[in-house]
Amino acid sequence: MTNKNNDLLELIKGLNINKSNIINYTDTKDPVVNNQEILGEDDGYVEVRDHQIFVINPSNNGKQPVLIPNSKLQIYVNGSLLKKEQVVFDDDDIRWNVKPTNDYGISISKDNLQVSLQVYPDLFIGYRLKDQKRARRIMIDIEPVEKYFDVEEIISQIAENIVKKGIRVEINTSAIMQEILDPKFKEILVAEGLPVIPSKDGYIQQYFSSVISEVLEEVSGMVDFKNRVKIPTVEAGEVIAQIFSPREGKAGHNVYGDSLEPKTPKEVIVRPKPRVKISDDGKVIALLSGRPSVTGSSVKQFDILDTYEINGDVDMKTGNIFFNGDVIVRGNIKDGMRIDCSGSLFVFGNVYHSTLTASQNVYVTGNIIGSKVNGGQFGMYYSSVYKIAQDLSVSLKRLQYAYSQLKVALSVKNTEYKIGYIVATLVETKFKEITKNVNDFYQIINKMLENKFQFPIHLQIVMNSLKKLKDYQAIHSIDSEQSLQSIQFSINELIQKMEADIQEESDISFYSSNLSQIKTNGRIIVKKEGIINSTLFAGTEINFEKRDSVIRGGKVEAVKTINAGIVGSAKGKSPILYAGETINITEINQAQITMRNEIIFIDEKITNLELKYNEKTERIESNKRLPSY
């Protein structure tokens, strides 16, 4: 065997690899240094005694001592950082220090209202050199000792560092002292700003229910199914709501001394209709008995609605119904009929091939077949009036701007014309749509008159104002800018009042539907059998109350949530469901599910399916395995 192999065998024999050493082995960045190597008689050495380093040079031909780096320490030999093993001499200047650690941490909250201090154990721990026997190759090490320091000096240092961060509020030095004397090593509050007291917007507390309830009562020993639907009503003089004024908040400041102002509170704008009075202390009082109503979004309108009641069917004998208030039908709505109302619509029967539109809620205690039902929308005539009013408002604004420019140009040329002539010329050359819109408006008014429509006061004002824009001869009679402004104002008032007549979230409820289109800006509630080949749209949610209520064919769309019973069938046409947030289904057989831009096709039976759209991942989450997704 060669000498090289002999050397290898000797090294292997010298390895200490018993079982206990293997178990206790831990990796370290520093090499294991054997300070027990045999020191030659003439070799130099390094010794740490009484926590001081002593270097002894070799004699004769002995080996020079070597200092090995320690990752825990910064060791300097003659001013140079020790990075690798280095020979040292007795006249070398050897210095050391522990690598810097944090004695404490200062943090500022995200809202800049609090300053916290956390003291670390290193604040109380000092280090000294660990005594080691003399060795030619040595890695000096340290051991912890209690650190003595001036408490007041440390507190002053911490406070100074807090101020350096730009903190301009009082620092709680007592809390700092308490933590140093009795450390918990957790974050403590040492300075804080003055938080804003938020403003509170004005709001309305409503004392009446907007929900139509079904109550079974016993009459002469018999359950009264016929009159189970209860429509909320109030008596004259009853307080139906309380308006609360906005409350101003209080300013504050952050830890940097910057002022923090509360948001300006919003006042709730309420406009009572003639049947309602608002007292000085904000009470909303009914002046007549009837069904209370609150509508509008930015402007709230309270009213006690008139009720038009038909004790029977709506058919060719009754004619179409256009009413400014609630409509109650105690019968069926027959083929080809139309009902438009500015309140809620109550139908105690079925709806056949008709069109129903209510500005508020629609309640059908029966089935809807081949019909269109709209809740939270204008009726046919009001929709046309609203669109024309919007178009006229824009055109009149542009007309007034054009007139002001033309007036300046004529003034420069020192030329004068009557205002009526200027406006008529502008309408004839640049704004022909104005006279067309005005004439379309009066055509709708005439149709409304034929149907004995009741005109609210704000519509009557616009009817009178627009006479000045009906034709060019009438336009010539305009004698001031104020006349144009007055027309513009009356149209804007009409738009605002019409918008206020729409309930913010209107409900539609019914038993079942077939081949129908049902839309609302609020909820749709399907109370019994379900829907077949129908289109449903809800501004908030669609709820099928019975677990066995069906969706077969058609399209069901809700901005937020769908709670469904049995969706699709094995053989029929696949329905389409869309929801922006969640879909819960008792049983699904087949359907196309869409949530935002994600689409799933399901063609197998799944029970108790829960779907939720995840905004972060932009994916649909499910409690069940989904096919091909």
XYZ file of C-alpha atoms in Angstrom:
629
model
C 0.000 0.000 0.000
C 1.345 3.424 -0.883
C 2.268 6.072 1.634
C -0.634 8.217 0.333
C -3.141 5.487 1.180
C -1.528 4.978 4.581
C -2.010 8.648 5.366
C -5.703 8.404 4.431
C -6.201 5.395 6.698
C -4.587 7.196 9.590
C -6.930 10.155 9.132
C -9.985 7.906 9.031
C -8.897 6.173 12.235
C -8.650 9.535 13.930
C -12.264 10.517 13.118
C -14.598 10.567 16.141
C -17.856 9.284 14.590
C -19.557 7.372 17.374
C -23.362 7.355 17.509
C -23.703 10.083 20.143
C -21.588 12.499 18.157
C -23.719 11.949 15.053
C -26.928 12.636 16.981
C -25.581 15.787 18.620
C -23.963 17.170 15.484
C -25.085 20.683 14.468
C -23.916 22.689 11.504
C -22.028 25.909 12.137
C -20.438 28.517 9.955
C -17.229 28.384 11.998
C -14.816 25.442 11.552
C -14.242 23.232 14.559
C -10.893 24.262 16.016
C -8.864 21.765 17.992
C -7.188 23.791 20.724
C -5.816 20.557 22.167
C -3.240 19.954 19.439
C 0.142 19.194 20.921
C 2.068 22.386 21.480
C 5.735 22.078 20.611
C 8.268 23.141 23.219
C 9.554 25.966 21.028
C 6.189 26.880 19.441
C 4.588 30.242 20.027
C 1.047 30.345 21.382
C -1.992 32.465 22.236
C -3.663 32.270 25.626
C -6.739 34.012 27.056
C -6.325 34.456 30.801
C -8.430 36.658 33.033
C -10.314 37.613 29.850
C -7.221 39.117 28.192
C -5.309 37.981 25.114
C -1.646 37.080 25.470
C 0.535 36.284 22.428
C 3.896 34.559 22.997
C 6.380 34.395 20.137
C 8.147 31.056 19.388
C 11.744 30.368 20.372
C 14.424 28.836 18.235
C 12.705 27.257 15.219
C 9.238 26.910 16.772
C 6.025 27.655 14.860
C 4.364 31.097 15.013
C 0.904 31.218 16.692
C -2.214 31.599 14.476
C -5.455 33.457 15.182
C -8.646 32.068 13.566
C -11.711 34.293 12.768
C -14.926 33.875 14.784
C -18.217 34.836 13.084
C -19.559 36.166 16.400
C -16.808 38.754 16.677
C -15.092 41.515 14.799
C -11.355 40.984 15.485
C -8.815 43.573 14.369
C -5.072 42.877 14.134
C -3.104 46.115 13.866
C -6.277 47.869 12.683
C -7.175 45.334 9.969
C -10.257 43.111 10.221
C -9.365 39.444 10.641
C -11.035 37.604 7.745
C -8.965 34.418 7.581
C -6.370 32.591 9.646
C -3.462 34.896 10.390
C -0.077 34.562 12.087
C 0.193 36.905 15.099
C 3.109 38.266 17.126
C 3.492 39.449 20.691
C 3.750 43.088 19.632
C 0.549 43.007 17.507
C -2.314 45.272 18.546
C -5.294 42.894 18.835
C -8.719 44.374 19.507
C -12.201 42.872 19.374
C -15.849 43.775 19.639
C -19.149 41.959 19.332
C -20.983 42.425 16.041
C -23.567 45.181 16.504
C -26.990 44.104 17.780
C -30.108 46.103 18.496
C -30.662 46.918 22.136
C -34.158 48.196 21.380
C -36.500 48.955 18.487
C -38.677 52.001 17.804
C -41.706 51.644 15.521
C -44.426 54.007 14.330
C -47.935 52.755 13.548
C -49.264 52.878 9.985
C -51.726 55.623 10.880
C -48.860 57.654 12.434
C -50.760 57.929 15.714
C -48.581 55.754 17.985
C -44.888 55.299 18.744
C -43.909 51.957 20.278
C -40.706 50.792 21.962
C -39.512 47.217 22.293
C -36.508 46.524 24.510
C -34.384 43.503 23.551
C -32.385 41.279 25.967
C -29.113 42.502 24.397
C -29.600 45.798 26.252
C -28.832 43.986 29.514
C -26.091 41.649 28.300
C -22.405 42.470 27.999
C -19.598 40.219 26.733
C -16.037 39.399 27.720
C -13.358 37.097 26.347
C -13.728 33.518 27.446
C -10.581 32.158 29.106
C -8.823 29.555 26.955
C -5.697 27.468 27.483
C -2.666 28.298 25.437
C -2.666 26.915 21.908
C -0.739 27.557 18.757
C -3.943 27.842 16.693
C -6.795 29.439 18.525
C -10.235 30.919 17.880
C -10.990 33.365 20.629
C -14.538 33.242 21.971
C -16.784 35.313 24.240
C -19.160 34.675 27.121
C -22.131 36.773 28.308
C -21.961 38.846 31.464
C -24.363 41.258 33.074
C -24.056 44.725 31.608
C -24.039 47.706 33.926
C -25.344 50.984 32.538
C -26.780 54.330 33.593
C -30.597 54.029 33.382
C -31.100 57.769 32.909
C -28.519 57.816 30.139
C -30.293 54.974 28.290
C -33.688 56.690 28.674
C -32.195 59.905 27.337
C -30.667 58.022 24.399
C -33.981 56.333 23.533
C -35.874 59.640 23.750
C -33.263 61.310 21.545
C -33.616 58.596 18.891
C -37.399 58.986 18.962
C -37.072 62.737 18.401
C -34.652 62.086 15.520
C -37.485 60.262 13.755
C -39.404 63.532 13.627
C -41.715 62.841 16.556
C -43.214 66.079 17.894
C -45.473 64.829 20.681
C -44.697 64.237 24.353
C -42.622 61.117 25.065
C -43.675 58.979 28.033
C -40.286 58.562 29.738
C -41.973 56.948 32.766
C -43.122 54.055 30.581
C -39.594 53.720 29.165
C -38.099 53.642 32.680
C -40.622 51.046 33.859
C -39.750 48.754 30.934
C -36.006 49.081 31.560
C -36.321 48.437 35.305
C -38.771 45.554 34.839
C -38.455 44.423 31.218
C -41.249 42.436 29.559
C -39.558 42.464 26.134
C -42.850 43.373 24.436
C -43.896 46.496 22.552
C -45.007 49.327 24.814
C -46.624 52.645 23.879
C -44.273 55.569 24.536
C -45.860 58.412 22.518
C -49.145 59.010 20.763
C -50.951 61.600 18.712
C -54.507 62.793 19.194
C -56.894 60.771 17.020
C -59.678 62.476 15.119
C -63.182 62.134 16.487
C -64.986 61.257 13.231
C -67.926 63.232 11.983
C -71.283 61.512 11.721
C -73.414 61.925 8.635
C -77.031 62.860 8.963
C -79.384 59.895 8.761
C -83.023 58.857 8.863
C -84.572 56.478 11.364
C -87.625 54.951 9.731
C -90.549 53.921 11.952
C -92.543 52.007 9.344
C -91.847 48.789 7.492
C -91.252 48.842 3.756
C -91.697 45.072 3.600
C -95.000 43.494 2.676
C -95.702 40.593 5.035
C -97.949 37.552 4.832
C -99.872 36.805 8.041
C -102.384 33.994 8.458
C -105.228 35.070 10.746
C -108.230 33.148 11.988
C -111.637 34.660 11.189
C -114.756 32.975 12.630
C -112.810 29.803 13.248
C -111.416 29.684 9.698
C -107.949 30.638 8.439
C -108.258 33.732 6.211
C -106.039 32.922 3.212
C -107.600 35.621 1.034
C -106.415 38.584 3.120
C -103.103 37.186 4.351
C -100.981 39.874 2.655
C -100.626 42.902 4.938
C -99.754 46.247 3.353
C -98.091 48.677 5.812
C -100.321 51.667 6.622
C -100.185 54.615 9.009
C -102.768 56.954 10.482
C -102.899 60.721 10.017
C -100.717 62.451 12.627
C -98.447 59.442 13.094
C -94.664 60.033 13.191
C -93.277 57.858 10.400
C -89.579 58.790 10.653
C -87.006 60.932 12.461
C -84.336 62.959 10.659
C -81.051 63.294 12.543
C -78.725 66.184 11.744
C -75.055 65.589 10.937
C -72.527 65.909 13.762
C -69.173 67.613 13.313
C -66.125 65.684 14.439
C -63.071 66.994 16.302
C -59.642 67.624 14.802
C -56.561 65.765 16.016
C -52.884 65.426 15.160
C -50.412 62.625 14.443
C -47.105 61.948 16.209
C -45.312 64.229 13.737
C -47.493 67.144 14.849
C -49.442 67.275 11.587
C -53.049 68.366 11.971
C -55.738 65.768 11.206
C -59.120 67.121 10.163
C -62.359 65.115 10.259
C -64.335 64.709 7.059
C -67.155 67.155 6.546
C -70.343 65.309 7.513
C -73.043 64.892 4.899
C -76.503 66.174 5.534
C -79.368 63.931 4.534
C -81.591 65.849 2.126
C -85.294 65.227 2.657
C -88.135 66.713 0.661
C -91.621 66.023 1.967
C -94.513 65.680 -0.420
C -97.822 67.445 0.321
C -99.173 64.561 2.438
C -96.202 64.703 4.807
C -94.894 67.378 7.174
C -91.433 67.741 8.707
C -91.336 69.420 12.125
C -88.555 71.721 13.318
C -87.044 68.893 15.376
C -86.869 66.553 12.365
C -89.997 64.466 12.886
C -91.647 63.237 9.672
C -95.407 63.302 10.257
C -98.142 61.765 8.092
C -100.906 64.274 7.318
C -103.196 61.615 5.810
C -103.797 57.935 6.400
C -102.344 55.525 3.857
C -99.200 53.611 2.895
C -96.012 55.486 3.843
C -93.243 55.596 1.261
C -89.641 56.779 1.109
C -87.876 56.984 -2.247
C -84.756 58.496 -3.784
C -81.049 58.048 -3.262
C -79.271 61.400 -2.858
C -82.558 63.174 -2.084
C -85.077 61.305 0.056
C -88.787 61.918 -0.472
C -91.461 60.901 2.034
C -95.040 60.502 0.935
C -98.335 58.930 1.895
C -99.409 57.291 -1.325
C -102.830 57.301 -2.901
C -104.150 53.861 -3.677
C -106.075 52.811 -6.781
C -107.852 49.531 -6.105
C -109.483 47.204 -8.645
C -111.749 44.598 -7.065
C -111.495 42.134 -9.916
C -109.532 41.474 -13.070
C -107.688 44.049 -15.157
C -108.912 43.493 -18.711
C -110.377 45.354 -21.672
C -113.256 46.581 -19.476
C -110.969 48.354 -16.997
C -108.437 49.366 -19.659
C -104.758 50.006 -19.030
C -103.922 51.663 -15.714
C -101.542 54.613 -15.280
C -101.583 55.864 -11.697
C -99.497 58.212 -9.550
C -99.432 56.049 -6.417
C -100.047 52.432 -5.374
C -102.186 50.069 -7.430
C -103.943 47.064 -5.876
C -105.471 44.445 -8.160
C -107.674 41.859 -6.450
C -107.832 39.552 -9.435
C -105.893 38.543 -12.527
C -104.257 40.749 -15.134
C -105.474 39.497 -18.498
C -103.765 39.328 -21.898
C -102.296 42.483 -23.435
C -102.870 44.834 -20.473
C -100.464 47.419 -19.034
C -100.123 48.891 -15.541
C -97.730 51.768 -14.761
C -97.614 53.262 -11.266
C -95.299 55.557 -9.305
C -95.802 53.585 -6.100
C -95.970 49.844 -5.496
C -98.086 47.324 -7.376
C -99.992 44.550 -5.570
C -101.551 41.771 -7.652
C -103.635 39.151 -5.837
C -103.803 36.796 -8.798
C -101.957 35.797 -11.949
C -100.411 37.912 -14.713
C -101.014 36.836 -18.330
C -99.068 38.299 -21.285
C -99.028 41.828 -19.823
C -96.559 44.588 -18.938
C -96.257 45.824 -15.343
C -94.001 48.696 -14.243
C -93.734 50.216 -10.757
C -91.353 52.842 -9.423
C -91.303 50.892 -6.175
C -92.123 47.243 -5.404
C -94.146 44.620 -7.269
C -95.903 41.833 -5.344
C -97.701 39.070 -7.259
C -99.401 36.366 -5.183
C -99.673 34.145 -8.219
C -97.895 33.202 -11.416
C -96.406 35.369 -14.177
C -96.872 33.993 -17.691
C -95.491 35.514 -20.904
C -95.179 38.964 -19.296
C -92.740 41.784 -18.600
C -92.490 43.002 -14.990
C -90.265 45.926 -13.946
C -89.624 47.210 -10.424
C -87.727 50.371 -9.462
C -88.255 51.858 -12.923
C -90.299 54.550 -14.614
C -93.406 53.515 -16.470
C -93.654 53.751 -20.251
C -94.698 57.426 -20.381
C -92.514 58.585 -17.515
C -89.484 56.890 -19.106
C -90.039 58.837 -22.325
C -90.548 62.112 -20.446
C -87.393 61.483 -18.388
C -85.243 60.825 -21.474
C -86.526 63.930 -23.281
C -85.990 66.051 -20.145
C -82.368 64.883 -19.949
C -81.773 65.664 -23.645
C -83.372 69.103 -23.302
C -81.304 69.915 -20.212
C -78.055 69.269 -22.117
C -79.206 71.150 -25.245
C -80.392 74.195 -23.281
C -77.095 74.383 -21.421
C -75.222 74.409 -24.741
C -77.682 76.961 -26.142
C -77.078 79.369 -23.239
C -73.315 79.003 -23.655
C -73.576 79.729 -27.398
C -75.787 82.749 -26.696
C -73.267 84.197 -24.202
C -70.444 83.858 -26.764
C -72.550 85.437 -29.519
C -73.557 88.294 -27.239
C -69.883 89.161 -26.595
C -69.081 89.052 -30.322
C -72.018 91.342 -31.146
C -70.972 93.740 -28.383
C -67.498 94.063 -29.923
C -69.092 94.977 -33.258
C -71.494 97.351 -31.495
C -74.473 95.481 -32.996
C -77.745 94.778 -31.187
C -80.494 92.201 -31.784
C -83.460 91.183 -29.687
C -82.704 88.142 -27.555
C -85.637 86.216 -29.056
C -84.238 86.691 -32.563
C -80.749 85.526 -31.484
C -82.111 82.432 -29.697
C -84.430 81.556 -32.605
C -81.526 81.854 -35.069
C -79.328 79.615 -32.887
C -82.085 76.997 -32.565
C -82.782 77.069 -36.298
C -79.110 76.736 -37.297
C -77.364 74.864 -34.471
C -79.940 73.354 -32.083
C -82.783 71.969 -34.198
C -83.110 69.035 -31.784
C -84.633 71.392 -29.179
C -87.886 72.006 -31.077
C -88.067 68.310 -32.014
C -87.665 67.235 -28.364
C -90.261 69.773 -27.220
C -92.816 68.516 -29.753
C -92.078 64.883 -28.806
C -92.663 65.903 -25.194
C -96.128 67.315 -25.970
C -97.058 64.217 -27.986
C -96.372 62.088 -24.906
C -98.356 64.515 -22.747
C -101.339 64.187 -25.110
C -101.187 60.380 -24.875
C -101.065 60.654 -21.089
C -104.132 62.909 -21.194
C -105.959 60.323 -23.307
C -105.213 57.737 -20.623
C -106.446 60.109 -17.881
C -102.989 60.333 -16.335
C -102.628 62.488 -13.219
C -99.878 65.094 -13.714
C -97.725 65.977 -10.680
C -97.062 69.682 -10.139
C -93.429 69.623 -11.328
C -94.537 68.127 -14.661
C -97.226 70.792 -15.041
C -94.606 73.534 -14.525
C -92.432 72.106 -17.323
C -95.470 71.795 -19.601
C -96.042 75.555 -19.233
C -92.339 76.490 -19.511
C -91.731 74.590 -22.757
C -94.471 76.473 -24.605
C -91.828 79.156 -25.293
C -89.754 76.621 -27.250
C -92.560 74.906 -29.153
C -91.865 76.656 -32.483
C -89.780 79.511 -33.898
C -92.599 82.036 -33.478
C -92.837 81.199 -29.787
C -89.046 81.415 -29.418
C -89.098 84.961 -30.833
C -91.217 85.957 -27.804
C -88.388 85.188 -25.353
C -87.399 88.592 -23.974
C -84.657 87.877 -21.386
C -81.893 85.497 -20.412
C -83.862 84.821 -17.236
C -86.575 83.174 -19.352
C -84.065 80.635 -20.688
C -82.663 80.073 -17.198
C -86.179 79.560 -15.841
C -86.903 76.866 -18.448
C -83.589 75.157 -17.637
C -84.344 75.271 -13.898
C -87.834 73.764 -14.283
C -86.454 70.887 -16.404
C -83.675 70.143 -13.883
C -86.238 70.146 -11.064
C -88.379 67.681 -13.029
C -85.391 65.348 -13.523
C -84.457 65.521 -9.840
C -88.004 64.863 -8.633
C -88.472 61.970 -11.049
C -85.228 60.388 -9.844
C -86.381 60.853 -6.246
C -89.585 58.940 -7.061
C -87.583 55.789 -7.767
C -87.074 53.549 -4.736
C -83.384 52.891 -4.098
C -83.864 49.111 -3.977
C -87.217 47.746 -5.125
C -88.380 44.167 -4.599
C -90.351 41.913 -6.930
C -91.941 38.770 -5.500
C -94.082 36.122 -7.210
C -94.906 32.416 -7.067
C -93.618 31.226 -10.466
C -92.934 32.469 -13.994
C -92.955 31.054 -17.501
C -91.598 32.777 -20.634
C -91.374 36.094 -18.783
C -88.903 38.945 -18.290
C -88.592 40.271 -14.725
C -86.225 43.100 -13.754
C -85.621 45.262 -10.666
C -82.906 47.380 -9.060
C -83.318 45.474 -5.767
C -84.266 41.880 -4.905
C -86.303 39.203 -6.654
C -88.055 36.661 -4.413
C -89.493 33.499 -5.988
C -91.851 32.050 -3.396
C -93.036 28.748 -4.869
C -92.567 26.571 -7.965
C -89.784 28.514 -9.699
C -89.179 29.704 -13.268
C -89.218 28.179 -16.757
C -87.521 29.861 -19.744
C -87.614 33.263 -18.046
C -85.121 36.118 -17.783
C -84.517 37.560 -14.310
C -82.296 40.506 -13.371
C -81.837 41.871 -9.823
C -79.688 44.807 -8.708
C -78.838 42.984 -5.468
C -79.942 39.350 -5.062
C -82.340 36.650 -6.252
C -83.782 34.226 -3.687
C -85.745 31.052 -4.433
C -87.437 30.438 -1.080
C -88.274 26.734 -1.541
C -85.482 24.162 -1.803
C -87.346 22.378 -4.627
C -88.039 25.576 -6.577
C -86.755 25.093 -10.137
C -84.768 27.051 -12.729
C -85.290 25.476 -16.162
C -83.840 27.277 -19.153
C -83.666 31.061 -19.321
C -81.216 33.422 -17.652
C -80.931 34.426 -13.980
C -78.670 37.397 -13.222
C -77.948 39.136 -9.881
C -75.340 41.788 -9.135
C -74.523 40.142 -5.791
C -76.089 36.792 -4.861
C -78.275 33.950 -6.151
C -79.819 31.438 -3.731
C -81.409 28.720 -5.872
C -83.187 25.380 -5.480
C -83.009 22.876 -8.363
C -81.111 24.239 -11.363
C -81.446 22.643 -14.794
C -82.622 19.157 -15.695
C -81.068 16.149 -17.373
C -82.830 16.694 -20.722
C -84.021 20.304 -20.867
C -82.251 23.437 -22.062
C -79.355 24.533 -19.848
C -80.069 27.734 -17.851
C -77.530 30.556 -17.522
C -76.733 31.931 -14.051
C -74.667 35.040 -13.327
C -73.766 36.547 -9.936
C -71.052 38.974 -8.906
C -70.330 37.564 -5.431
C -71.936 34.247 -4.397
C -74.167 31.471 -5.757
C -75.747 28.817 -3.501
C -77.607 25.914 -5.140
C -79.456 23.028 -3.464
C -79.144 20.789 -6.542
C -77.666 21.468 -9.976
C -78.005 19.155 -12.991
C -76.746 21.347 -15.799
C -76.072 25.075 -16.203
C -73.666 27.712 -17.413
C -72.328 29.589 -14.381
C -70.708 33.002 -14.850
C -69.079 35.063 -12.082
C -67.414 38.229 -13.367
C -65.341 36.994 -16.335
C -65.087 33.380 -15.160
C -67.363 30.792 -16.815
C -68.082 27.210 -15.704
C -70.148 24.638 -17.611
C -71.731 22.011 -15.369
C -73.452 18.933 -16.817
C -73.540 16.575 -13.840
C -75.570 16.394 -10.665
C -74.048 18.252 -7.698
C -75.867 18.894 -4.416
C -75.454 21.752 -1.942
C -73.070 23.663 -4.189
C -71.560 26.908 -2.863
C -69.664 29.225 -5.202
C -67.822 32.414 -4.293
C -65.837 34.827 -6.450
C -62.371 35.600 -5.046
C -61.364 39.196 -5.854
C -57.650 38.558 -5.257
C -57.228 35.466 -7.399
C -60.000 36.454 -9.847
C -61.216 32.863 -9.678
C -64.357 31.049 -8.587
C -64.008 29.160 -5.294
C -66.196 26.115 -4.660
C -66.993 23.745 -1.806
C -67.292 20.906 -4.347
C -65.183 19.578 -7.196
C -66.092 21.375 -10.407
C -65.863 19.713 -13.827
C -63.303 21.220 -16.245
C -62.334 24.186 -14.027
